[in-house]
mmCIF file of C-alpha atoms and ligand atoms in Angstrom:
data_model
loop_
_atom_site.group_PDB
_atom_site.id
_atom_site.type_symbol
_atom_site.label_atom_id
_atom_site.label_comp_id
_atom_site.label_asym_id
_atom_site.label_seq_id
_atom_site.Cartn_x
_atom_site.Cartn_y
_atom_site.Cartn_z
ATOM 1 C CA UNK M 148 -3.606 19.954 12.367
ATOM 2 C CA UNK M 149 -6.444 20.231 10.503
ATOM 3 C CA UNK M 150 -5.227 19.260 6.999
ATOM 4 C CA UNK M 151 -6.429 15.665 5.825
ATOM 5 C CA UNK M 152 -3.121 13.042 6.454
ATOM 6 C CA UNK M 153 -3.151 12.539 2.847
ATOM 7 C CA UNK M 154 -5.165 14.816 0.133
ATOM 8 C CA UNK M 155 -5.061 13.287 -3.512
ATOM 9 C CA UNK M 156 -6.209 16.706 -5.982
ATOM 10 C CA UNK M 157 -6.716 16.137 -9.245
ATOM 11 C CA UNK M 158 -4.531 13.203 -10.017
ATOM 12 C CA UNK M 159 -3.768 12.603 -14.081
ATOM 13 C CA UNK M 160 -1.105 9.518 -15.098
ATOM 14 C CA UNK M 161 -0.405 9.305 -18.941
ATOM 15 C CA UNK M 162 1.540 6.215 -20.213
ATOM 16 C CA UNK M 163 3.702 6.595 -22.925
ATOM 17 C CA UNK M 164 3.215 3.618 -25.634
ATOM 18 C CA UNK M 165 5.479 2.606 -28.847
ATOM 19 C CA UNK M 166 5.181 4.638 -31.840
ATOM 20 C CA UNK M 167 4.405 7.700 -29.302
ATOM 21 C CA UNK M 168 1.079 6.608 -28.528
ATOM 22 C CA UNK M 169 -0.150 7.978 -24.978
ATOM 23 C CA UNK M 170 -2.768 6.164 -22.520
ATOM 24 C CA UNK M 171 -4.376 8.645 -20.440
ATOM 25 C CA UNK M 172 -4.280 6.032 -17.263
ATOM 26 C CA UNK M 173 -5.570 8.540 -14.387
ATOM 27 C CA UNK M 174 -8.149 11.047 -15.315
ATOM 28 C CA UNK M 175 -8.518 13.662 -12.293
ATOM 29 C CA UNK M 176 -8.428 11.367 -8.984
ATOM 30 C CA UNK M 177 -9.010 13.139 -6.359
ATOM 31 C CA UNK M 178 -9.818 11.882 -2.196
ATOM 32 C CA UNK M 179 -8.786 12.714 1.157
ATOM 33 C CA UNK M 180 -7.450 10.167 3.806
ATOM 34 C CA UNK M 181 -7.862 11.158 7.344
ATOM 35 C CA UNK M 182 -5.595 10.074 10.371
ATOM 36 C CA UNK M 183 -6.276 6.309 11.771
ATOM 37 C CA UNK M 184 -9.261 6.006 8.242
ATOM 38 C CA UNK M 185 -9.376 3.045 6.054
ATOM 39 C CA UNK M 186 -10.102 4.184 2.361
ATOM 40 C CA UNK M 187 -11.413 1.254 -0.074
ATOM 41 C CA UNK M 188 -10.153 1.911 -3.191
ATOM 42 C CA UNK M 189 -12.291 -0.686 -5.647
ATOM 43 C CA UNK M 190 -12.620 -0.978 -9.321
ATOM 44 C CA UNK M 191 -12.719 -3.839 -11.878
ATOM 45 C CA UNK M 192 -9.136 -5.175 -13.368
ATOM 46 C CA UNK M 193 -7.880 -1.739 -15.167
ATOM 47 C CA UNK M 194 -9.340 0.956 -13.725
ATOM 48 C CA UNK M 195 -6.438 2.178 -12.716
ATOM 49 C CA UNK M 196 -6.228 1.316 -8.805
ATOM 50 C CA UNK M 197 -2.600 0.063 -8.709
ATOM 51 C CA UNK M 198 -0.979 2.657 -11.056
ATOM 52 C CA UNK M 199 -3.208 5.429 -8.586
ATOM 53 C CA UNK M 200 -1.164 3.998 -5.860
ATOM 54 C CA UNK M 201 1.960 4.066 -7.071
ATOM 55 C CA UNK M 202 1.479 7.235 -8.191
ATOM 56 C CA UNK M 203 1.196 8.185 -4.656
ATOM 57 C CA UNK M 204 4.609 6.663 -3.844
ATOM 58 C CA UNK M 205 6.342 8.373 -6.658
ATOM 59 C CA UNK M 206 6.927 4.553 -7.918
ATOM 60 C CA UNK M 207 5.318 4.688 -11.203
ATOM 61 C CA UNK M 208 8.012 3.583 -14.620
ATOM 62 C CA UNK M 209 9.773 6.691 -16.383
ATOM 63 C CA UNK M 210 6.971 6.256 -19.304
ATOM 64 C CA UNK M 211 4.337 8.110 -16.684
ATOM 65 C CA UNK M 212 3.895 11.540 -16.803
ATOM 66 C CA UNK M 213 2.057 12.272 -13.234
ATOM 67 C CA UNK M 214 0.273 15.584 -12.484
ATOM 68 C CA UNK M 215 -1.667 17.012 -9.707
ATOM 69 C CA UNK M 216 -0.987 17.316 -6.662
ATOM 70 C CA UNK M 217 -0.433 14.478 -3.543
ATOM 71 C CA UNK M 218 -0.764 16.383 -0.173
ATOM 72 C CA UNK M 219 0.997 14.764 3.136
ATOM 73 C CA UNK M 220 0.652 16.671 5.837
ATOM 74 C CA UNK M 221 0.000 19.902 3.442
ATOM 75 C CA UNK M 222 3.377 18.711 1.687
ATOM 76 C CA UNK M 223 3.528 18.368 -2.051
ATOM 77 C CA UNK M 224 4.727 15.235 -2.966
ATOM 78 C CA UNK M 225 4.525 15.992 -6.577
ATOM 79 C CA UNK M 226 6.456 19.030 -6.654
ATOM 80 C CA UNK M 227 9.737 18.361 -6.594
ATOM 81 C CA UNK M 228 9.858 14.862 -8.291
ATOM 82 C CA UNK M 229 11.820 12.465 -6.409
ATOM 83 C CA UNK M 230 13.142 14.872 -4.598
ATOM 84 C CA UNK M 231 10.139 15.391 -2.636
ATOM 85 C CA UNK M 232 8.903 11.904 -2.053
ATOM 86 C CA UNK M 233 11.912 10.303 -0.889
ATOM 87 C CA UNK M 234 12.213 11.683 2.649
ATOM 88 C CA UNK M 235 8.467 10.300 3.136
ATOM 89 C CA UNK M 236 8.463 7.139 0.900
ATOM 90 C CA UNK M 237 8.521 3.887 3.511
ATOM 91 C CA UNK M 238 8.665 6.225 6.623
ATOM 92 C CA UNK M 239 5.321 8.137 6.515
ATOM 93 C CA UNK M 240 3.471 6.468 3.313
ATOM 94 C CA UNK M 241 4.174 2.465 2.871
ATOM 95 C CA UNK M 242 2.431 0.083 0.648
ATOM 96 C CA UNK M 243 2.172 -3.827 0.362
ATOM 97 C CA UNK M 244 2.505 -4.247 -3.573
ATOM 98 C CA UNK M 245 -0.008 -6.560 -5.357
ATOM 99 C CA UNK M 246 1.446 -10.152 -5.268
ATOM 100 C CA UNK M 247 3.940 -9.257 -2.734
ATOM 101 C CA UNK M 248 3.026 -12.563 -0.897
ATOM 102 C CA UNK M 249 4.592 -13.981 -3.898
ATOM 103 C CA UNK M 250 7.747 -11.882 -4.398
ATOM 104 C CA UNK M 251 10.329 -12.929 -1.659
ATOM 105 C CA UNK M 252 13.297 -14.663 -2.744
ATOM 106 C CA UNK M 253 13.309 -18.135 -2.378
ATOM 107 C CA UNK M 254 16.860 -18.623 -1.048
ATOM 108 C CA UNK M 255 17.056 -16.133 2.069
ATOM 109 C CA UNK M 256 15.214 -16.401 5.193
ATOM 110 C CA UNK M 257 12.027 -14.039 5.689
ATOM 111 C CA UNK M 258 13.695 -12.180 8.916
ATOM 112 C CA UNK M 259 16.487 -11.201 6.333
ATOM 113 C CA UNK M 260 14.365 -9.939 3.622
ATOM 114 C CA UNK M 261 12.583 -8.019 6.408
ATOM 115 C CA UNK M 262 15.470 -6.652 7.619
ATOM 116 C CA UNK M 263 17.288 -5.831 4.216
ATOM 117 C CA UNK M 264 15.352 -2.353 3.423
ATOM 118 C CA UNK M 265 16.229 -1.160 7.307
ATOM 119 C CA UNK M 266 19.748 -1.823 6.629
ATOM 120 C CA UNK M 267 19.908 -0.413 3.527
ATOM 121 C CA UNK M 268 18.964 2.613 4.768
ATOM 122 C CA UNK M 269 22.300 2.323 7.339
ATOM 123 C CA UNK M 270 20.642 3.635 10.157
ATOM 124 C CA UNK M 271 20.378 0.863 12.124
ATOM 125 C CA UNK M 272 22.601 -1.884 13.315
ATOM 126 C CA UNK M 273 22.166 -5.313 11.973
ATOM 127 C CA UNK M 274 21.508 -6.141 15.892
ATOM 128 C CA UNK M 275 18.715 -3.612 16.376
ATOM 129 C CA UNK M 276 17.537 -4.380 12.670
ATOM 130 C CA UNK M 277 17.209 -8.050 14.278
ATOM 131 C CA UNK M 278 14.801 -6.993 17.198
ATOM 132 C CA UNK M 279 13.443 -5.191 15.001
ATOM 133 C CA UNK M 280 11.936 -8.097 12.839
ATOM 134 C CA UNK M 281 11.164 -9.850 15.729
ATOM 135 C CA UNK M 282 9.001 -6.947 17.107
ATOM 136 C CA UNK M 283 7.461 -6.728 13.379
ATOM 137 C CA UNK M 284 6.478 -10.217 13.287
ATOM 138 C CA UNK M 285 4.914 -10.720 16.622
ATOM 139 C CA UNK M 286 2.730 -7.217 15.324
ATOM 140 C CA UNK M 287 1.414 -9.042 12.282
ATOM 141 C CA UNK M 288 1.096 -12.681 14.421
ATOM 142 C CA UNK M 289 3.809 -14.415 13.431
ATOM 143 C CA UNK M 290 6.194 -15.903 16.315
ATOM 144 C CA UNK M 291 9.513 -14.157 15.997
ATOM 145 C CA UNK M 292 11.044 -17.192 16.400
ATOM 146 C CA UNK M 293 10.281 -17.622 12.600
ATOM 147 C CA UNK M 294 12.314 -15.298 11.184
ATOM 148 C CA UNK M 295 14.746 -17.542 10.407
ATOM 149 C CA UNK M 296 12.325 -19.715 8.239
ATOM 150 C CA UNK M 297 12.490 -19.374 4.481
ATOM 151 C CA UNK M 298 9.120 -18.187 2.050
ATOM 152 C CA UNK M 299 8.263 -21.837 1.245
ATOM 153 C CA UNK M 300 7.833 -22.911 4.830
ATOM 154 C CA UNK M 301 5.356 -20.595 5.501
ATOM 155 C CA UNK M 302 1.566 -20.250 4.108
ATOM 156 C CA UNK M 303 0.357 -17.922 1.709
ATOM 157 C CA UNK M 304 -1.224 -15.925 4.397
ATOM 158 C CA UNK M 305 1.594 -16.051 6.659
ATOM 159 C CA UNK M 306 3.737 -14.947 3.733
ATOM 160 C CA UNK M 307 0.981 -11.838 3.352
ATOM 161 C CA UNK M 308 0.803 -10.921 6.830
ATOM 162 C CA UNK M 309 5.070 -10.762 6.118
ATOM 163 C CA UNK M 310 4.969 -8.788 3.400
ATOM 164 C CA UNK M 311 2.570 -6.186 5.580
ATOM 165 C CA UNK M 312 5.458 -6.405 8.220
ATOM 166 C CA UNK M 313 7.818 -5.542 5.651
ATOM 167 C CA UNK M 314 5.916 -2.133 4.851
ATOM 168 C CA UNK M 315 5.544 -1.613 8.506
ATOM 169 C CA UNK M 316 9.026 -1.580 8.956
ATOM 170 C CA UNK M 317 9.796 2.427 9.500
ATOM 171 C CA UNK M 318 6.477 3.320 11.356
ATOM 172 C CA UNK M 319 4.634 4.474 8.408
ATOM 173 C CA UNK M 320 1.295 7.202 8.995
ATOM 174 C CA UNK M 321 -0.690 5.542 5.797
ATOM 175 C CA UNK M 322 -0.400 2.041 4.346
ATOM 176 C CA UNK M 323 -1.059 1.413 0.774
ATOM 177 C CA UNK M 324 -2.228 -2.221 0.611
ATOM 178 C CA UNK M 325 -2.892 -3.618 -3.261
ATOM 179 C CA UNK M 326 -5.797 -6.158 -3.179
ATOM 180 C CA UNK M 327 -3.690 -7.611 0.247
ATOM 181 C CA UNK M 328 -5.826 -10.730 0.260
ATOM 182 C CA UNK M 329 -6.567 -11.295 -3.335
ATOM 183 C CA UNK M 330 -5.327 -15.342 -4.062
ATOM 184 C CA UNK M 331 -5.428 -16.073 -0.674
ATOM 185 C CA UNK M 332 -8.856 -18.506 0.533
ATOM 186 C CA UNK M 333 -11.618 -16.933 2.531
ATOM 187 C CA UNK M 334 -10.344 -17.793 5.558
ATOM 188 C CA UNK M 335 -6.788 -16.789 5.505
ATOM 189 C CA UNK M 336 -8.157 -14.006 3.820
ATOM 190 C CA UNK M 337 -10.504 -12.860 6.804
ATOM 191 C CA UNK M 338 -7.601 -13.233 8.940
ATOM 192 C CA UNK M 339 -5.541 -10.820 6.851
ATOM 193 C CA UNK M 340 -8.311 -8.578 6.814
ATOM 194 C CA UNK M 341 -8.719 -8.858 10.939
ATOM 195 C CA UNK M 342 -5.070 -7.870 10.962
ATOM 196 C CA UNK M 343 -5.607 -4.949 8.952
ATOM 197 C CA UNK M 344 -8.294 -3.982 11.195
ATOM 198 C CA UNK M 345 -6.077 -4.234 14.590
ATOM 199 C CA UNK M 346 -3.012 -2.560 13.226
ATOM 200 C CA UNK M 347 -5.634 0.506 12.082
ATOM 201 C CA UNK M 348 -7.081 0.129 15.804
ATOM 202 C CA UNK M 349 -3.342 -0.347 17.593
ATOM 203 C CA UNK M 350 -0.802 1.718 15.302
ATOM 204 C CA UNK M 351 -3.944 4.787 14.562
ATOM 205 C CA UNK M 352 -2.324 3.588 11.044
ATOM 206 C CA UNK M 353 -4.776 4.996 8.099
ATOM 207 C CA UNK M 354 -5.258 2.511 5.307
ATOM 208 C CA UNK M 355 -6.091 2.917 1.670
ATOM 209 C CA UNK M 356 -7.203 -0.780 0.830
ATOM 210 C CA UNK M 357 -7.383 -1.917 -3.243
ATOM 211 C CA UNK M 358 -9.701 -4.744 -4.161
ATOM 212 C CA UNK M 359 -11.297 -5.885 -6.762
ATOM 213 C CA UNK M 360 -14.166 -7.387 -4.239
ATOM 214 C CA UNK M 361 -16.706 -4.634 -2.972
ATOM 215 C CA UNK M 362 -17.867 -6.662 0.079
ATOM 216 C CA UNK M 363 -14.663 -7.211 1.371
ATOM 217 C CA UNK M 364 -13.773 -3.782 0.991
ATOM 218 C CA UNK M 365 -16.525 -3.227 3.116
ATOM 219 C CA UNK M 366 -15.584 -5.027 6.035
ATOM 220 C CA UNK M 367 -12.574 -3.140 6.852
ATOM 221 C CA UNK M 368 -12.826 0.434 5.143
ATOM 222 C CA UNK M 369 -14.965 3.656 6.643
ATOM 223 C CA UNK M 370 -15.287 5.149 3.126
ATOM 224 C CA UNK M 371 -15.101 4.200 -0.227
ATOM 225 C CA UNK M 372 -14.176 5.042 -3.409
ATOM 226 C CA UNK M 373 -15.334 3.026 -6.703
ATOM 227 C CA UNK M 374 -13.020 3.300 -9.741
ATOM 228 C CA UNK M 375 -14.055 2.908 -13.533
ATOM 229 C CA UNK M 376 -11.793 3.677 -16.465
ATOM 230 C CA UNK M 377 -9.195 6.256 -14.287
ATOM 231 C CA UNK M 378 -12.017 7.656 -12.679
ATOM 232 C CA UNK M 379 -13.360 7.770 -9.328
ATOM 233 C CA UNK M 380 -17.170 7.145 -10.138
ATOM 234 C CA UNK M 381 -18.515 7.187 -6.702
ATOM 235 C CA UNK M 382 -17.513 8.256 -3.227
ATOM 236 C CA UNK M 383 -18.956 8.016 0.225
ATOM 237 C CA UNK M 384 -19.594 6.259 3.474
ATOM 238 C CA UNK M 385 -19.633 2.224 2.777
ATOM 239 C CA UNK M 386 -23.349 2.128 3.886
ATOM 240 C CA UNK M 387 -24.076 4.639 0.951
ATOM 241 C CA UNK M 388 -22.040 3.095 -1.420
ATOM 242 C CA UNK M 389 -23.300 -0.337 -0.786
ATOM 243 C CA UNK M 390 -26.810 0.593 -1.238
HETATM 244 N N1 ADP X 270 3.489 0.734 -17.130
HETATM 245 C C1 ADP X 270 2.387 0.860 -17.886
HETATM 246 N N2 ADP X 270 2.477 1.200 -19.200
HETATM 247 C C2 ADP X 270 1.370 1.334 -19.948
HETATM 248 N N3 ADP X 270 0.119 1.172 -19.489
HETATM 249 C C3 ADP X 270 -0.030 0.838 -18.206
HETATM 250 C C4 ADP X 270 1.077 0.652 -17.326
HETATM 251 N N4 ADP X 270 0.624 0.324 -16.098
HETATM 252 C C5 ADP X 270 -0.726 0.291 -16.197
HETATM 253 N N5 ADP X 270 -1.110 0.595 -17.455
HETATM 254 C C6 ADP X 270 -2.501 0.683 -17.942
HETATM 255 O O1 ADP X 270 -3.199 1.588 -17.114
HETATM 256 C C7 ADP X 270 -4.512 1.101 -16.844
HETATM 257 C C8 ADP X 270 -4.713 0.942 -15.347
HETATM 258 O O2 ADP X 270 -3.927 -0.145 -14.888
HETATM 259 P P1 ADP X 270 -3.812 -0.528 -13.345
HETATM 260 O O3 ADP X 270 -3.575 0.694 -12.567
HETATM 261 O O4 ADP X 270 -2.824 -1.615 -13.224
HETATM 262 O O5 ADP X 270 -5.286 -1.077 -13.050
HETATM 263 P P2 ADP X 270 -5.849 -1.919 -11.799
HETATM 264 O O6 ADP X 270 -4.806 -1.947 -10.733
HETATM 265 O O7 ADP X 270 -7.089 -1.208 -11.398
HETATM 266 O O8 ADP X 270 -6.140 -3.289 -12.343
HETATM 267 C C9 ADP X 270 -4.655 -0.202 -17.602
HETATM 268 O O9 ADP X 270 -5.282 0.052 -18.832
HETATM 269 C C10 ADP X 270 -3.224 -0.647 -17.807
HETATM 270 O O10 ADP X 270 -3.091 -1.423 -18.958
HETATM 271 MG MG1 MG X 271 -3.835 -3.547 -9.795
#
Protein backbone atom coordinates (compact mmCIF):
# COMPACT_ATOMS: atom_id res chain seq x y z
CA UNK A 1 0.00 0.00 0.00
CA UNK A 2 1.61 2.82 -1.02
CA UNK A 3 -1.25 5.35 -1.31
CA UNK A 4 -1.29 8.06 1.60
CA UNK A 5 -4.24 6.76 4.39
CA UNK A 6 -6.01 9.84 3.59
CA UNK A 7 -5.23 12.29 0.43
CA UNK A 8 -7.28 15.67 0.57
CA UNK A 9 -6.96 17.12 -3.54
CA UNK A 10 -8.16 20.18 -4.17
CA UNK A 11 -10.85 20.67 -1.62
CA UNK A 12 -13.54 23.75 -2.47
CA UNK A 13 -16.78 24.25 0.16
CA UNK A 14 -19.25 27.06 -0.97
CA UNK A 15 -21.99 28.12 1.54
CA UNK A 16 -25.10 29.11 0.31
CA UNK A 17 -26.40 32.50 2.12
CA UNK A 18 -30.04 34.28 2.01
CA UNK A 19 -30.92 36.18 -0.95
CA UNK A 20 -28.59 33.54 -2.95
CA UNK A 21 -25.50 34.92 -1.78
CA UNK A 22 -22.54 32.23 -1.85
CA UNK A 23 -19.36 32.14 0.61
CA UNK A 24 -16.61 30.46 -1.03
CA UNK A 25 -15.56 28.70 2.53
CA UNK A 26 -12.71 26.21 1.16
CA UNK A 27 -10.55 27.43 -1.61
CA UNK A 28 -8.41 24.33 -3.00
CA UNK A 29 -7.25 22.37 0.31
CA UNK A 30 -5.23 19.97 -0.44
CA UNK A 31 -2.73 17.43 2.18
CA UNK A 32 -1.90 13.94 2.62
CA UNK A 33 -2.17 11.97 5.99
CA UNK A 34 0.02 9.01 6.29
CA UNK A 35 -0.66 5.79 8.46
CA UNK A 36 0.05 6.22 12.45
CA UNK A 37 0.91 10.65 11.37
CA UNK A 38 -0.46 13.42 13.37
CA UNK A 39 -1.43 16.39 10.97
CA UNK A 40 -1.88 19.95 12.80
CA UNK A 41 -4.36 21.62 11.13
CA UNK A 42 -4.06 25.50 12.61
CA UNK A 43 -5.56 28.72 11.58
CA UNK A 44 -7.11 31.75 13.35
CA UNK A 45 -11.12 31.60 14.20
CA UNK A 46 -12.57 31.32 10.40
CA UNK A 47 -10.23 30.01 8.34
CA UNK A 48 -12.08 27.36 7.66
CA UNK A 49 -10.53 24.38 9.86
CA UNK A 50 -13.81 22.91 11.20
CA UNK A 51 -15.96 23.15 8.00
CA UNK A 52 -12.44 21.38 6.20
CA UNK A 53 -13.12 18.63 8.58
CA UNK A 54 -16.40 18.03 8.20
CA UNK A 55 -16.06 18.14 4.83
CA UNK A 56 -13.99 15.13 5.17
CA UNK A 57 -16.78 13.27 7.01
CA UNK A 58 -19.38 14.12 4.48
CA UNK A 59 -21.04 16.08 7.63
CA UNK A 60 -21.19 19.49 6.29
CA UNK A 61 -25.32 21.26 6.21
CA UNK A 62 -27.23 20.79 2.75
CA UNK A 63 -26.26 24.68 2.02
CA UNK A 64 -22.46 23.28 1.12
CA UNK A 65 -21.63 22.48 -2.15
CA UNK A 66 -18.23 20.28 -1.64
CA UNK A 67 -15.84 19.50 -4.54
CA UNK A 68 -12.63 17.76 -4.97
CA UNK A 69 -11.72 14.87 -4.15
CA UNK A 70 -11.13 13.01 -0.38
CA UNK A 71 -8.96 9.84 -0.98
CA UNK A 72 -9.14 6.83 1.77
CA UNK A 73 -7.28 4.20 0.92
CA UNK A 74 -7.39 5.41 -2.97
CA UNK A 75 -11.33 5.53 -2.35
CA UNK A 76 -13.29 8.58 -3.34
CA UNK A 77 -15.22 9.73 -0.69
CA UNK A 78 -16.66 12.49 -2.68
CA UNK A 79 -17.93 10.61 -5.47
CA UNK A 80 -20.84 9.15 -4.70
CA UNK A 81 -22.26 11.59 -2.03
CA UNK A 82 -23.41 9.88 0.95
CA UNK A 83 -23.35 6.98 -0.61
CA UNK A 84 -19.73 6.73 -0.52
CA UNK A 85 -18.89 8.00 2.90
CA UNK A 86 -21.18 6.09 4.92
CA UNK A 87 -19.55 2.64 4.89
CA UNK A 88 -16.27 4.56 6.22
CA UNK A 89 -17.79 7.38 8.38
CA UNK A 90 -17.07 6.31 12.35
CA UNK A 91 -15.37 2.97 11.27
CA UNK A 92 -12.25 4.10 9.32
CA UNK A 93 -12.41 8.14 9.68
CA UNK A 94 -13.81 9.44 13.29
CA UNK A 95 -13.71 12.87 14.67
CA UNK A 96 -14.19 14.49 18.21
CA UNK A 97 -16.41 17.63 17.23
CA UNK A 98 -15.42 21.07 18.67
CA UNK A 99 -17.16 21.44 22.11
CA UNK A 100 -17.99 17.87 22.26
CA UNK A 101 -16.80 17.91 25.97
CA UNK A 102 -19.79 20.01 26.29
CA UNK A 103 -22.46 18.16 24.27
CA UNK A 104 -23.55 15.01 26.31
CA UNK A 105 -26.89 14.98 27.66
CA UNK A 106 -27.23 15.80 31.04
CA UNK A 107 -29.74 13.12 32.10
CA UNK A 108 -28.07 9.71 30.88
CA UNK A 109 -25.02 8.20 32.16
CA UNK A 110 -21.68 8.61 30.01
CA UNK A 111 -21.31 4.59 29.47
CA UNK A 112 -24.82 4.96 27.75
CA UNK A 113 -24.09 7.79 25.53
CA UNK A 114 -20.94 5.81 24.65
CA UNK A 115 -22.67 2.96 23.91
CA UNK A 116 -25.75 4.53 22.01
CA UNK A 117 -23.94 5.00 18.41
CA UNK A 118 -22.68 1.05 18.69
CA UNK A 119 -26.15 0.07 19.21
CA UNK A 120 -27.56 2.03 16.80
CA UNK A 121 -25.71 0.52 14.37
CA UNK A 122 -27.42 -3.12 15.68
CA UNK A 123 -24.45 -4.99 15.38
CA UNK A 124 -23.68 -5.54 18.66
CA UNK A 125 -25.44 -6.72 21.73
CA UNK A 126 -26.20 -4.31 24.45
CA UNK A 127 -23.89 -6.87 26.58
CA UNK A 128 -20.86 -6.69 24.28
CA UNK A 129 -21.72 -2.87 23.65
CA UNK A 130 -21.20 -2.81 27.63
CA UNK A 131 -17.57 -4.31 27.59
CA UNK A 132 -17.18 -2.45 25.07
CA UNK A 133 -17.33 0.98 26.97
CA UNK A 134 -15.53 -0.40 29.60
CA UNK A 135 -12.58 -1.37 27.29
CA UNK A 136 -12.99 2.32 25.72
CA UNK A 137 -12.69 4.02 28.91
CA UNK A 138 -9.82 2.27 30.50
CA UNK A 139 -8.03 3.27 26.68
CA UNK A 140 -8.61 6.96 27.27
CA UNK A 141 -7.84 6.58 31.41
CA UNK A 142 -10.92 6.59 32.78
CA UNK A 143 -11.83 3.56 35.28
CA UNK A 144 -14.60 1.60 33.66
CA UNK A 145 -16.18 1.50 36.70
CA UNK A 146 -17.39 5.08 35.73
CA UNK A 147 -19.49 4.46 33.13
CA UNK A 148 -22.29 4.60 35.05
CA UNK A 149 -21.54 8.25 36.23
CA UNK A 150 -23.43 11.08 34.59
CA UNK A 151 -21.49 14.33 32.49
CA UNK A 152 -21.66 16.59 35.59
CA UNK A 153 -19.74 14.26 37.84
CA UNK A 154 -16.94 14.20 35.82
CA UNK A 155 -14.26 17.10 34.87
CA UNK A 156 -14.02 18.88 31.80
CA UNK A 157 -11.08 16.85 30.82
CA UNK A 158 -12.46 13.67 31.84
CA UNK A 159 -15.55 14.60 29.86
CA UNK A 160 -12.89 15.27 26.71
CA UNK A 161 -10.95 12.26 27.08
CA UNK A 162 -14.96 10.67 26.84
CA UNK A 163 -15.89 12.26 24.03
CA UNK A 164 -12.39 10.86 22.27
CA UNK A 165 -13.67 7.37 23.52
CA UNK A 166 -16.81 7.99 21.89
CA UNK A 167 -15.05 8.47 18.35
CA UNK A 168 -12.91 5.54 19.14
CA UNK A 169 -15.71 3.44 19.40
CA UNK A 170 -15.53 1.32 15.88
CA UNK A 171 -11.64 1.19 15.57
CA UNK A 172 -11.28 4.11 13.38
CA UNK A 173 -7.71 4.41 10.92
CA UNK A 174 -7.75 8.51 11.26
CA UNK A 175 -9.21 10.66 14.04
CA UNK A 176 -10.43 14.07 13.34
CA UNK A 177 -10.02 15.96 16.63
CA UNK A 178 -11.49 19.86 16.55
CA UNK A 179 -9.31 22.06 18.84
CA UNK A 180 -9.71 18.73 21.49
CA UNK A 181 -8.30 20.79 24.33
CA UNK A 182 -9.46 24.23 23.56
CA UNK A 183 -11.47 25.51 27.14
CA UNK A 184 -9.87 23.07 29.01
CA UNK A 185 -6.68 24.59 31.58
CA UNK A 186 -3.10 23.84 30.71
CA UNK A 187 -2.89 21.05 32.64
CA UNK A 188 -5.85 19.00 31.81
CA UNK A 189 -5.06 20.14 28.56
CA UNK A 190 -1.44 18.53 28.46
CA UNK A 191 -2.99 15.49 29.67
CA UNK A 192 -5.42 15.37 26.75
CA UNK A 193 -2.71 16.05 24.54
CA UNK A 194 -0.43 13.02 26.24
CA UNK A 195 -3.44 10.87 25.46
CA UNK A 196 -3.51 11.81 22.00
CA UNK A 197 0.03 11.02 21.79
CA UNK A 198 -0.31 7.27 23.31
CA UNK A 199 -3.38 6.30 21.37
CA UNK A 200 -1.20 7.53 18.01
CA UNK A 201 1.77 5.38 19.62
CA UNK A 202 -0.69 2.23 20.83
CA UNK A 203 -3.68 2.15 18.19
CA UNK A 204 -0.86 3.31 14.94
CA UNK A 205 -4.12 5.73 14.88
CA UNK A 206 -3.19 8.86 12.43
CA UNK A 207 -4.47 12.15 13.75
CA UNK A 208 -5.42 15.36 12.06
CA UNK A 209 -5.39 17.79 15.18
CA UNK A 210 -7.34 21.53 14.80
CA UNK A 211 -6.18 24.33 17.03
CA UNK A 212 -6.21 27.59 17.12
CA UNK A 213 -2.73 27.47 19.31
CA UNK A 214 0.47 26.82 17.08
CA UNK A 215 2.64 25.60 20.01
CA UNK A 216 0.40 23.14 21.10
CA UNK A 217 -0.06 21.90 17.80
CA UNK A 218 3.42 21.37 17.93
CA UNK A 219 3.74 19.14 20.67
CA UNK A 220 1.79 16.37 19.31
CA UNK A 221 1.71 16.72 15.36
CA UNK A 222 4.75 15.53 12.79
CA UNK A 223 3.57 18.04 10.14
CA UNK A 224 1.67 20.95 9.85
CA UNK A 225 -0.52 22.78 7.98
CA UNK A 226 -1.38 26.66 8.66
CA UNK A 227 -4.80 27.87 7.42
CA UNK A 228 -5.76 31.56 6.41
CA UNK A 229 -9.01 32.55 4.74
CA UNK A 230 -9.85 28.67 3.19
CA UNK A 231 -6.43 28.33 2.34
CA UNK A 232 -3.66 26.26 3.37
CA UNK A 233 -0.83 29.01 3.53
CA UNK A 234 1.98 26.90 4.65
CA UNK A 235 2.92 23.25 4.91
CA UNK A 236 5.79 21.27 6.30
CA UNK A 237 7.63 19.54 9.07
CA UNK A 238 6.75 21.43 12.59
CA UNK A 239 10.48 22.41 12.94
CA UNK A 240 10.08 24.32 9.52
CA UNK A 241 6.96 25.72 10.21
CA UNK A 242 7.86 26.95 13.59
CA UNK A 243 10.82 28.75 12.43
N1 LIG B 1 -23.00 26.45 7.82
C1 LIG B 1 -22.39 27.56 7.40
N2 LIG B 1 -23.05 28.46 6.62
C2 LIG B 1 -22.42 29.57 6.19
N3 LIG B 1 -21.14 29.88 6.46
C3 LIG B 1 -20.45 29.03 7.22
C4 LIG B 1 -21.02 27.83 7.74
N4 LIG B 1 -20.09 27.17 8.46
C5 LIG B 1 -18.97 27.93 8.41
N5 LIG B 1 -19.19 29.04 7.67
C6 LIG B 1 -18.21 30.09 7.36
O1 LIG B 1 -17.07 29.48 6.78
C7 LIG B 1 -15.88 30.07 7.28
C8 LIG B 1 -15.01 29.02 7.95
O2 LIG B 1 -15.63 28.61 9.16
P1 LIG B 1 -15.05 27.44 10.07
O3 LIG B 1 -14.71 26.30 9.21
O4 LIG B 1 -16.01 27.20 11.16
O5 LIG B 1 -13.72 28.11 10.63
P2 LIG B 1 -12.75 27.65 11.84
O6 LIG B 1 -13.15 26.29 12.28
O7 LIG B 1 -11.38 27.72 11.27
O8 LIG B 1 -12.96 28.68 12.91
C9 LIG B 1 -16.31 31.18 8.23
O9 LIG B 1 -16.31 32.40 7.53
C10 LIG B 1 -17.71 30.77 8.63
O10 LIG B 1 -18.48 31.89 8.95
MG1 LIG C 1 -13.78 25.57 14.14
Amino acid sequence: MNSPLLDVRDLHVWFDLERGDRMHALRGVSFAVERGEGLGLVGGSGSGKTTAILALMGLLPPTATVSGEVLLEGENLLAHGEDSVRPHRWKDIAMVFQGAMNAFSPVATIGRQIAEPMLLHGTVTRKAAERRVGELLELVGIAPGRAGRYPHEFSGGMRQRAAIAMALACDPKILLADEPTTALDVIVQAQVLELIERLRHELGLAVVFVSHDLPVVAQVCDRIAVMRTGRIERLGAVEEVLT
